[in-house]
PDB file of C-alpha atoms in Angstrom:
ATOM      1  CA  UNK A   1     156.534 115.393  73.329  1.00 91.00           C
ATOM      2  CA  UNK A   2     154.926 117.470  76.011  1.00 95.00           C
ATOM      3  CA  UNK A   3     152.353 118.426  73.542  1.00 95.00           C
ATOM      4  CA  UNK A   4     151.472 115.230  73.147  1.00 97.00           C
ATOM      5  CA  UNK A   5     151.262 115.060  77.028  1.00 97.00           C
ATOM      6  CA  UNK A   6     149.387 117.404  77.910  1.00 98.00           C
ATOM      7  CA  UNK A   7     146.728 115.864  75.219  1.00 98.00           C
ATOM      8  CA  UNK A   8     146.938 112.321  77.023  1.00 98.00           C
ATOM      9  CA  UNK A   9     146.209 114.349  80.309  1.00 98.00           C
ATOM     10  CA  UNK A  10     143.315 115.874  78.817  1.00 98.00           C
ATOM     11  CA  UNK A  11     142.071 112.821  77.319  1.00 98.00           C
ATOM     12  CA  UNK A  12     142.149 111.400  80.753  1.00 98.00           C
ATOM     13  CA  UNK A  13     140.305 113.961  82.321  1.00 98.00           C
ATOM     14  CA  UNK A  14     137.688 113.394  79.572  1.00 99.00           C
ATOM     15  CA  UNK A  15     137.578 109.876  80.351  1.00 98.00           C
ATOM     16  CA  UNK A  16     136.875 110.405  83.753  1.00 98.00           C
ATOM     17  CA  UNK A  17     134.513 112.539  83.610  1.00 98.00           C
ATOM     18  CA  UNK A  18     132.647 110.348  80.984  1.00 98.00           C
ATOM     19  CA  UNK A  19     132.963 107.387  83.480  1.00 98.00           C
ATOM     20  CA  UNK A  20     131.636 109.826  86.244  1.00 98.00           C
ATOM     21  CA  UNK A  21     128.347 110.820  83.903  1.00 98.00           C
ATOM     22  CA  UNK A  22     127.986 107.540  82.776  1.00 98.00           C
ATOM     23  CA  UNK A  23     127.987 106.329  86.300  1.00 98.00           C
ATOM     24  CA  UNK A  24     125.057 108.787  87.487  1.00 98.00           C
ATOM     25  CA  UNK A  25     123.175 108.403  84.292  1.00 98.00           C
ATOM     26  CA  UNK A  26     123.107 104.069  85.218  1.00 98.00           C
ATOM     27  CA  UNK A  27     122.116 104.859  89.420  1.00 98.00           C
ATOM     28  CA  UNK A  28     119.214 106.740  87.650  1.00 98.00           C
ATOM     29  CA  UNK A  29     118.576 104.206  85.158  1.00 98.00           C
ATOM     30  CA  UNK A  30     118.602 101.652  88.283  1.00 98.00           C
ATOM     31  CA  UNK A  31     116.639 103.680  90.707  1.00 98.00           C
ATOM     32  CA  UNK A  32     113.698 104.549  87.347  1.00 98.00           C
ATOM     33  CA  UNK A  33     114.149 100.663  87.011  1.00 98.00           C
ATOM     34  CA  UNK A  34     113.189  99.781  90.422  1.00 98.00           C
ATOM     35  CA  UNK A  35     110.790 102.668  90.789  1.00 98.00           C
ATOM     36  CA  UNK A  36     108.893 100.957  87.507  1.00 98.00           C
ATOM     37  CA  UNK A  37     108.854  97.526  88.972  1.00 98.00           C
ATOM     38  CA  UNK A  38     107.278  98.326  92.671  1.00 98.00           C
ATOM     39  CA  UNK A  39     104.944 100.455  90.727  1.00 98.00           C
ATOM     40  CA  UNK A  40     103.769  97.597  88.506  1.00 98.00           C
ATOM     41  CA  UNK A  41     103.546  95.524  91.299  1.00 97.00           C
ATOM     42  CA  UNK A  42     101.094  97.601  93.095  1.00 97.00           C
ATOM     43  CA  UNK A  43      99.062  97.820  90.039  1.00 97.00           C
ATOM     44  CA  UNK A  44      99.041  94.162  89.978  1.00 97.00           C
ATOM     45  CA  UNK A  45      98.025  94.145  93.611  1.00 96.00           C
ATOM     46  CA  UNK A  46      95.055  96.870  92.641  1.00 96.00           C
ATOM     47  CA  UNK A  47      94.021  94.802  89.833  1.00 96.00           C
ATOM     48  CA  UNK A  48      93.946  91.344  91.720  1.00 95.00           C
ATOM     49  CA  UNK A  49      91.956  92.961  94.437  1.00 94.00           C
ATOM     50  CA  UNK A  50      89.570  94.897  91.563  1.00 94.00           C
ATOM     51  CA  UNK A  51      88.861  91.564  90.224  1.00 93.00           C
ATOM     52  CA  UNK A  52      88.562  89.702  93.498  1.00 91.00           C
ATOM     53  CA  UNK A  53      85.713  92.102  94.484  1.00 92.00           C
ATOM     54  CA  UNK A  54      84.198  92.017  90.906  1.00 90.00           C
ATOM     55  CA  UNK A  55      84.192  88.187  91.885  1.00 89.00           C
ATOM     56  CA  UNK A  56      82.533  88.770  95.271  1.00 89.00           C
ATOM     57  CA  UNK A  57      80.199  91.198  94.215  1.00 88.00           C
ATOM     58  CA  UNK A  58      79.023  88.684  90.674  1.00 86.00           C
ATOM     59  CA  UNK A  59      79.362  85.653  93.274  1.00 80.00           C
ATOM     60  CA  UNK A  60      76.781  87.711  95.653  1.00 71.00           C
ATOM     61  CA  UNK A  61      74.369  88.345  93.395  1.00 59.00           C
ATOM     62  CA  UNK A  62      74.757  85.396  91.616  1.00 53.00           C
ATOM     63  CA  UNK A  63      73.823  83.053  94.428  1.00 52.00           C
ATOM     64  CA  UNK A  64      70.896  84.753  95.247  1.00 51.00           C
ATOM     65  CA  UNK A  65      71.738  86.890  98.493  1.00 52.00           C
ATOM     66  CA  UNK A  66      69.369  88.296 100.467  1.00 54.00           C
ATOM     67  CA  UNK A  67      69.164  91.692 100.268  1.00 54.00           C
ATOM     68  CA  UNK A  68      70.479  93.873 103.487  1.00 55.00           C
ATOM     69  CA  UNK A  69      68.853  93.516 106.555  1.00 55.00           C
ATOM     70  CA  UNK A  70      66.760  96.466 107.291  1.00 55.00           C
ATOM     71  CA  UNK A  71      66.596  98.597 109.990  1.00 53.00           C
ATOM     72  CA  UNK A  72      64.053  97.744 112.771  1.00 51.00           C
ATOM     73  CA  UNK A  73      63.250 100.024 115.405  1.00 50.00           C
ATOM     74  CA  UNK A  74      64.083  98.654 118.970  1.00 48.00           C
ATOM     75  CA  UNK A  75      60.205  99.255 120.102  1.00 50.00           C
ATOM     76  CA  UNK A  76      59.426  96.505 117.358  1.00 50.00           C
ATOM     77  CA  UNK A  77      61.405  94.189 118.715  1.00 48.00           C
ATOM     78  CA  UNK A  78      60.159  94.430 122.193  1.00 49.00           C
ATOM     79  CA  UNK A  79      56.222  95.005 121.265  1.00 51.00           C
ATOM     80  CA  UNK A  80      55.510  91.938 123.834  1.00 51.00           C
ATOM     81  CA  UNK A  81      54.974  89.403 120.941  1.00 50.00           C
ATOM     82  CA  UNK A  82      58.538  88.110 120.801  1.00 49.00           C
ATOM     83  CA  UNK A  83      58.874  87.383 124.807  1.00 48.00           C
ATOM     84  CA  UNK A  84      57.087  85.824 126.578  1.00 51.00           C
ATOM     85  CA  UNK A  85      54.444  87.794 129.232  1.00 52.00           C
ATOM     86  CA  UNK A  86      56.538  90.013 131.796  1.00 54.00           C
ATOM     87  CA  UNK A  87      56.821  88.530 135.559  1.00 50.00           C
ATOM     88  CA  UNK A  88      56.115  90.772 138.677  1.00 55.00           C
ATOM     89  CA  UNK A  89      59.277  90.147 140.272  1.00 54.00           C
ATOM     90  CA  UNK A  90      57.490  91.017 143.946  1.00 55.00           C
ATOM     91  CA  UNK A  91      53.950  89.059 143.999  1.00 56.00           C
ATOM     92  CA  UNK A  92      51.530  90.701 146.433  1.00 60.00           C
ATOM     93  CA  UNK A  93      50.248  87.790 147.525  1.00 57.00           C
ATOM     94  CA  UNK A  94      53.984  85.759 148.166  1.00 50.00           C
ATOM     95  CA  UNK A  95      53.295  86.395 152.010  1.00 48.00           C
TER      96      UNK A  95
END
């Protein structure tokens, strides 16, 4: 009888620390799980904002864009053609 026991006992010890691995083996599962699903999301984000600026870049050219506006100096744009004439803001002949 106490053989037998003793083999119940050790059964149960088995048992629990089967339960115990089996336990931490399905948090890891969980947390590789979870790990995999955020990860596809953000690839899924990437990929929808890959395409949208496939889209903007095809939809740009597409349409006929002009090209970048190009650098002008800032002596160009005041070479006196664009304004009108400059005023003398003190007239010698006002008095």
């Amino acid at each position: 009888v106490d053989k037998l026991q003793q083999k119940i006992k050790t059964y149960k010890r088995q048992i629990e620390e089967a339960e115990e691995i089996a336990a931490l083996n399905l948090a890891k599962f969980r947390k590789a799980q979870q790990e995999l699903e955020e990860a596809e999301d953000r690839a899924d984000l990437a990929e929808q904002g890959s395409k949208f600026r496939a889209k903007e870049r095809a939809g740009s050219v597409g349409r006929g864009a002009s090209p970048a506006p190009r650098a002008t100096s800032v002596r160009s744009q005041f070479d006196g053609l664009a304004f009108p004439p400059t005023f003398d803001l003190a007239p010698e002949n006002e008095f």
